[in-house]
Coordinates of C-alpha atoms in Angstrom, one line a residue:
M11 CA 54.3 -25.3 27.0
R12 CA 50.9 -26.2 28.6
Y13 CA 50.3 -29.5 30.6
V14 CA 46.9 -31.4 31.2
K15 CA 45.4 -34.6 32.7
I16 CA 43.5 -37.1 31.7
S17 CA 41.8 -40.1 32.7
K18 CA 41.9 -43.6 30.7
A19 CA 38.6 -43.7 30.7
D20 CA 38.0 -40.2 29.2
T21 CA 40.7 -41.1 26.5
Y22 CA 38.7 -43.3 24.6
Q23 CA 36.2 -40.3 25.2
F24 CA 38.7 -38.1 23.4
L25 CA 39.7 -40.7 21.0
E26 CA 35.6 -40.8 19.7
R27 CA 36.1 -36.9 19.4
L28 CA 39.2 -37.3 17.3
K29 CA 37.5 -38.9 14.7
R30 CA 35.1 -35.4 14.0
R31 CA 38.7 -33.9 13.4
G32 CA 39.4 -36.5 10.4
T33 CA 40.4 -39.9 9.7
L34 CA 41.9 -41.6 12.9
Y35 CA 44.5 -43.9 13.0
A36 CA 46.0 -45.4 15.7
P37 CA 48.5 -48.7 16.5
Q38 CA 46.8 -52.0 16.6
K39 CA 47.5 -55.6 16.7
V40 CA 47.9 -57.3 13.3
S41 CA 49.2 -60.7 14.2
E42 CA 50.5 -62.4 17.5
L43 CA 53.8 -60.0 17.1
S44 CA 52.9 -57.5 15.0
Y45 CA 51.1 -54.2 15.4
D46 CA 51.0 -51.6 12.8
F47 CA 48.6 -48.1 12.2
K48 CA 45.1 -48.8 11.3
L49 CA 42.2 -46.6 10.6
L50 CA 40.5 -46.6 14.4
E51 CA 37.0 -47.8 14.2
D52 CA 36.9 -49.2 17.5
V53 CA 38.5 -47.1 20.1
K54 CA 38.8 -50.1 22.2
E55 CA 40.8 -51.5 19.8
I56 CA 43.8 -49.4 19.9
A57 CA 46.9 -51.1 21.3
F58 CA 48.5 -48.6 23.8
G59 CA 51.4 -50.5 25.0
Y60 CA 52.7 -51.5 21.6
P61 CA 56.5 -51.7 20.6
R62 CA 56.0 -50.6 17.4
T63 CA 54.8 -51.0 14.2
I64 CA 55.6 -52.9 11.1
R65 CA 55.5 -49.8 8.7
P66 CA 56.0 -46.6 9.6
P67 CA 54.1 -43.3 10.1
R68 CA 55.8 -42.1 7.0
R69 CA 53.8 -43.9 4.4
F70 CA 50.3 -41.4 5.6
F71 CA 52.3 -38.4 4.1
Y72 CA 54.7 -40.3 1.8
P73 CA 52.3 -43.4 0.1
A74 CA 54.3 -46.8 -1.1
E75 CA 52.9 -45.8 -4.5
E76 CA 51.2 -42.7 -5.9
T77 CA 50.2 -41.3 -9.1
L78 CA 51.7 -37.5 -9.8
F79 CA 49.8 -36.8 -12.5
T80 CA 48.4 -38.3 -16.1
F81 CA 49.4 -37.2 -19.3
D82 CA 47.6 -37.5 -22.6
T83 CA 50.5 -37.2 -25.4
T84 CA 48.1 -36.1 -28.4
R85 CA 47.4 -33.0 -26.7
V86 CA 50.7 -32.6 -25.6
E87 CA 48.9 -32.1 -21.8
L88 CA 49.1 -32.9 -18.1
Y89 CA 46.9 -33.3 -15.6
E90 CA 48.3 -33.3 -12.0
K91 CA 47.0 -35.5 -9.1
M92 CA 46.9 -33.5 -5.8
P93 CA 46.0 -35.8 -3.0
E94 CA 42.4 -35.1 -1.2
D95 CA 42.2 -32.0 0.9
E96 CA 41.5 -34.4 4.2
T97 CA 43.0 -34.2 7.6
V98 CA 44.8 -37.5 8.8
V99 CA 45.1 -38.0 12.6
L100 CA 47.8 -40.4 13.9
F101 CA 47.4 -41.0 17.5
G102 CA 50.1 -43.0 19.4
L103 CA 53.4 -42.1 18.0
H104 CA 56.3 -42.6 20.2
S105 CA 59.3 -40.3 19.9
C106 CA 61.2 -41.9 17.6
D107 CA 58.7 -41.9 15.0
I108 CA 57.9 -38.3 15.7
V109 CA 61.7 -36.8 15.2
G110 CA 61.3 -39.8 11.8
L111 CA 58.4 -37.4 10.4
R112 CA 60.4 -34.5 11.5
I113 CA 63.7 -35.4 9.2
M114 CA 61.1 -36.5 6.4
D115 CA 60.0 -32.9 6.6
S116 CA 63.0 -31.5 6.6
E117 CA 63.6 -33.8 3.3
F118 CA 60.8 -33.4 1.8
M119 CA 59.2 -29.4 2.6
D120 CA 61.8 -27.1 4.0
E121 CA 64.4 -26.9 0.9
T122 CA 62.8 -27.6 -2.2
P123 CA 59.1 -28.5 -0.9
D124 CA 56.9 -31.6 -2.4
P125 CA 53.8 -30.5 -2.8
Y126 CA 52.0 -34.1 -2.5
Y127 CA 53.9 -34.3 1.2
Q128 CA 53.2 -31.0 1.3
Q129 CA 49.5 -31.4 0.8
R130 CA 49.1 -34.3 3.0
R131 CA 51.4 -33.1 5.9
K132 CA 50.3 -29.4 6.8
N133 CA 46.2 -31.1 7.2
S134 CA 47.6 -33.9 9.5
I135 CA 47.7 -33.9 13.7
V136 CA 50.3 -35.9 15.4
I137 CA 49.4 -37.2 18.7
G138 CA 52.3 -38.9 20.5
L139 CA 52.5 -41.5 22.8
S140 CA 54.9 -42.7 25.9
C141 CA 56.5 -46.2 25.4
L142 CA 58.8 -48.8 26.9
P143 CA 61.7 -49.9 25.4
D144 CA 62.0 -53.7 24.0
E145 CA 65.5 -55.4 23.4
Y146 CA 65.5 -53.7 19.8
C147 CA 65.5 -50.1 20.8
F148 CA 68.5 -47.8 21.2
C149 CA 66.7 -44.4 20.6
N150 CA 68.4 -43.1 23.5
V151 CA 71.7 -43.2 22.4
R152 CA 70.2 -41.7 19.8
R153 CA 69.0 -39.0 21.8
V154 CA 65.3 -38.9 20.5
D155 CA 63.7 -41.1 23.0
F156 CA 62.1 -37.8 24.4
V157 CA 61.0 -35.1 21.8
D158 CA 59.8 -31.4 22.4
A159 CA 58.7 -30.5 19.1
G160 CA 56.7 -32.3 16.0
F161 CA 53.7 -32.8 18.0
D162 CA 50.3 -31.1 18.7
L163 CA 49.8 -33.3 21.8
F164 CA 51.9 -35.8 23.8
F165 CA 50.4 -38.1 26.2
H166 CA 52.6 -39.5 29.3
E167 CA 51.5 -42.3 30.8
L168 CA 50.3 -42.4 34.4
P169 CA 49.2 -45.1 36.8
D170 CA 45.4 -43.3 36.0
G171 CA 45.4 -41.5 32.9
Y172 CA 47.6 -39.6 30.9
L173 CA 50.0 -36.0 31.9
V174 CA 49.3 -34.5 28.6
R175 CA 52.1 -32.1 26.9
V176 CA 50.5 -29.4 24.3
G177 CA 52.5 -28.5 21.5
T178 CA 51.1 -26.3 19.3
V179 CA 47.8 -24.1 18.6
T180 CA 46.5 -27.0 17.0
G181 CA 46.9 -29.0 20.6
H182 CA 45.4 -25.9 22.4
K183 CA 42.0 -26.1 20.4
L184 CA 42.1 -29.8 20.7
T185 CA 42.1 -29.5 24.8
D186 CA 40.1 -26.6 24.9
E187 CA 37.3 -28.2 22.2
S188 CA 37.3 -31.2 25.3
S189 CA 37.7 -29.1 28.3
D190 CA 35.4 -31.3 30.4
L191 CA 37.9 -34.4 29.6
F192 CA 41.0 -32.8 30.8
T193 CA 41.8 -31.7 34.4
R194 CA 45.0 -29.9 36.0
V195 CA 48.2 -31.5 36.5
T196 CA 48.9 -32.0 39.8
E197 CA 52.3 -32.9 41.8
Q198 CA 51.5 -36.0 42.5
D199 CA 51.3 -36.6 38.4
I200 CA 54.6 -34.8 38.1
N201 CA 56.0 -37.2 40.1
E202 CA 54.0 -40.2 38.7
M203 CA 55.6 -39.1 35.5
R204 CA 58.9 -38.8 36.3
A205 CA 58.7 -42.2 37.8
F206 CA 58.2 -43.4 34.5
E207 CA 60.2 -41.8 32.8
T208 CA 63.2 -43.3 35.7
K209 CA 61.8 -46.5 35.1
R210 CA 62.1 -46.0 31.2
A211 CA 65.6 -45.2 31.2
G212 CA 66.7 -48.2 33.4
M213 CA 64.9 -50.4 31.0
F214 CA 67.4 -49.4 27.8
R215 CA 70.2 -52.0 27.2
L216 CA 72.6 -49.5 26.5
N217 CA 73.8 -46.3 27.8
G218 CA 75.4 -43.3 26.7
N219 CA 75.3 -42.0 23.1
W220 CA 76.5 -42.3 19.7
D221 CA 77.4 -38.8 18.8
S222 CA 80.7 -39.7 17.3
L223 CA 79.5 -42.9 15.5
R224 CA 79.3 -41.0 12.2
Y225 CA 83.0 -40.3 12.0
Q226 CA 83.9 -43.5 13.6
L227 CA 81.9 -45.5 10.2
E228 CA 83.9 -42.9 8.0
L229 CA 87.1 -43.5 9.6
R230 CA 86.9 -47.5 9.3
M231 CA 84.4 -47.5 6.0
G232 CA 87.1 -51.3 5.7
H233 CA 86.0 -52.9 8.6
P234 CA 85.7 -56.2 8.5
M235 CA 82.0 -56.4 9.9
Y236 CA 81.0 -55.4 6.0
D237 CA 82.1 -58.5 4.6
R238 CA 80.7 -60.5 7.3
E239 CA 76.9 -59.1 7.5
A240 CA 77.1 -58.2 3.8
E241 CA 77.2 -61.8 3.0
K242 CA 74.2 -62.6 5.1
C243 CA 72.6 -60.0 3.4
L244 CA 69.0 -60.9 1.2
G245 CA 68.9 -58.0 -0.6
C246 CA 65.0 -58.0 -0.1
G247 CA 65.2 -54.1 1.4
N248 CA 63.2 -54.9 4.2
C249 CA 65.6 -52.9 6.3
T250 CA 64.7 -49.6 4.3
I251 CA 60.9 -50.3 4.1
T252 CA 60.2 -50.1 7.6
C253 CA 62.6 -47.5 8.1
P254 CA 60.9 -44.3 9.6
T255 CA 63.4 -42.1 7.6
C256 CA 63.9 -44.0 4.4
R257 CA 62.6 -41.9 1.3
C258 CA 64.6 -43.0 -2.0
Y259 CA 61.7 -43.7 -5.0
D260 CA 61.9 -43.9 -8.4
V261 CA 59.3 -42.5 -11.3
K262 CA 57.7 -44.1 -13.5
D263 CA 55.6 -43.4 -16.8
I264 CA 53.1 -46.0 -17.5
P265 CA 51.4 -45.8 -20.6
S266 CA 47.8 -47.0 -20.9
I267 CA 46.7 -49.2 -23.4
D268 CA 45.5 -46.7 -25.7
G269 CA 48.7 -45.9 -26.6
R270 CA 48.3 -41.9 -26.1
T271 CA 47.4 -41.5 -22.4
G272 CA 49.3 -42.8 -19.4
E273 CA 50.2 -41.6 -15.6
R274 CA 53.6 -40.9 -14.2
V275 CA 53.9 -42.8 -10.9
R276 CA 56.1 -42.3 -7.9
V277 CA 57.1 -45.4 -6.2
W278 CA 59.3 -46.3 -3.2
D279 CA 62.7 -47.5 -3.9
S280 CA 65.3 -49.1 -2.0
C281 CA 69.2 -48.3 -2.2
Q282 CA 69.6 -52.2 -1.3
F283 CA 68.2 -53.4 -4.6
R284 CA 70.7 -53.6 -7.3
S285 CA 68.8 -52.0 -9.9
H286 CA 69.0 -48.2 -7.5
G287 CA 72.2 -47.5 -8.5
L288 CA 71.8 -48.5 -12.2
V289 CA 72.0 -45.9 -14.6
A290 CA 72.4 -45.1 -18.4
G291 CA 76.0 -47.1 -19.7
P292 CA 75.5 -49.7 -18.1
H293 CA 77.0 -48.1 -15.1
N294 CA 75.9 -49.2 -11.4
F295 CA 76.9 -47.0 -8.7
R296 CA 76.9 -49.9 -6.2
E297 CA 77.3 -52.6 -8.3
S298 CA 78.0 -55.6 -5.5
K299 CA 75.8 -56.1 -2.1
K300 CA 78.1 -55.1 0.1
D301 CA 78.7 -51.6 -1.9
R302 CA 74.7 -51.3 -0.9
F303 CA 75.3 -52.4 2.7
V304 CA 78.0 -50.1 3.4
N305 CA 75.7 -47.2 1.8
R306 CA 72.8 -48.0 4.1
Y307 CA 74.8 -47.7 7.1
M308 CA 76.7 -44.2 6.0
C309 CA 73.2 -42.9 4.8
K310 CA 71.2 -44.0 8.5
N311 CA 73.7 -42.6 10.2
A312 CA 74.4 -39.4 8.4
Y313 CA 73.5 -35.8 10.3
N314 CA 70.3 -33.9 9.8
R315 CA 70.8 -30.3 10.6
T316 CA 66.9 -30.1 11.2
T317 CA 67.0 -32.3 14.2
T318 CA 70.3 -32.1 15.1
T319 CA 70.3 -36.4 15.0
A320 CA 71.6 -39.3 13.1
Y321 CA 69.0 -40.3 9.9
C322 CA 68.6 -43.5 12.2
V323 CA 66.1 -42.9 15.2
G324 CA 66.9 -46.0 17.1
C325 CA 63.2 -47.7 16.5
G326 CA 65.0 -51.1 15.7
R327 CA 62.3 -51.7 13.1
C328 CA 65.3 -52.6 10.6
T329 CA 66.5 -54.9 12.8
Q330 CA 63.3 -57.0 14.3
F331 CA 61.5 -57.6 10.9
C332 CA 65.0 -58.4 9.0
P333 CA 64.4 -61.9 7.2
A334 CA 68.5 -63.3 8.0
G335 CA 68.6 -61.8 11.3
I336 CA 70.8 -59.2 10.6
S337 CA 71.3 -56.5 13.9
F338 CA 72.2 -53.0 12.8
M339 CA 72.6 -52.3 16.3
K340 CA 75.0 -54.9 17.2
N341 CA 76.9 -54.0 13.8
L342 CA 76.9 -50.6 14.7
M343 CA 78.3 -51.1 17.9
E344 CA 81.1 -53.5 17.1
I345 CA 82.0 -50.7 14.1
G346 CA 81.9 -48.0 16.2
G347 CA 84.2 -49.7 19.3
Y348 CA 81.1 -49.9 21.8
V349 CA 82.1 -53.6 22.2
E350 CA 81.5 -53.5 26.0
M351 CA 77.7 -52.3 25.4
I352 CA 77.2 -55.3 23.4
P353 CA 74.2 -57.2 25.0
E354 CA 74.1 -61.0 25.2

């Protein structure tokens, strides 16, 4: 892997140049407490020190709603609607979100490629950014607090700039094209990077790893936590909409008013909705709110073979944005037997 350095002032210049490579999105403040990846028009508006965005980056490749094709019943023809062939540049992804994208890749590209996701993903440029954890983060016990694949460049904060790891051929091209902005990494830069990582590791509220958690969950399907917490759940699906790895969807055929044509639309769905488990009959695989609540805990903690991680990457979104105040992290600690690690 190649390492270079860029100053903070030149980083803004680099962001300006990235606009030439495609549509540039980066984290920006959208309210007093919230951030989101937005089109970066003024590079000075970027939020380098953001904790997390409301919406995960998967939406750039797997939109909340998209038309897959239109059809004409009279001609008995359909017309596929592929995404625009444009490059999307995502700057500022934290390591947990990069692993989240790798999990999405494993589901939408590896075994049975989804052409719509694949089209958008192959044209993307992903640039990571180091971060400091807050009270909702537990990516460290998920072993995704440091990422070694899935990015073209990764920016590590230094006191006077960024140490940049180059991860792909595209990353090499980006730095070569702006070689006037990048310098060699010094021994002091390496020490500064190490100091930042040490500081960061000390800020996590949890230690250790949750490698055995999925087994604990399978062994404790009747744990009282499920009854207690499912009662609080509003069933709004906010936890799944904000999750970087949730991928359930529904497909609907929407006829036009002419009665002849129409479109097939794919929309995000949520396992927390009662309609999600409803099939013909009518039979519902997850009839009760508790059934749906348990399903999410089992799904998020299952093992993804491609990334060798759980599907939950410990980003903390589902807890921060839960209107019922349900803490996914605390509930997992309770059922996993990590009670000594529960924060105040």
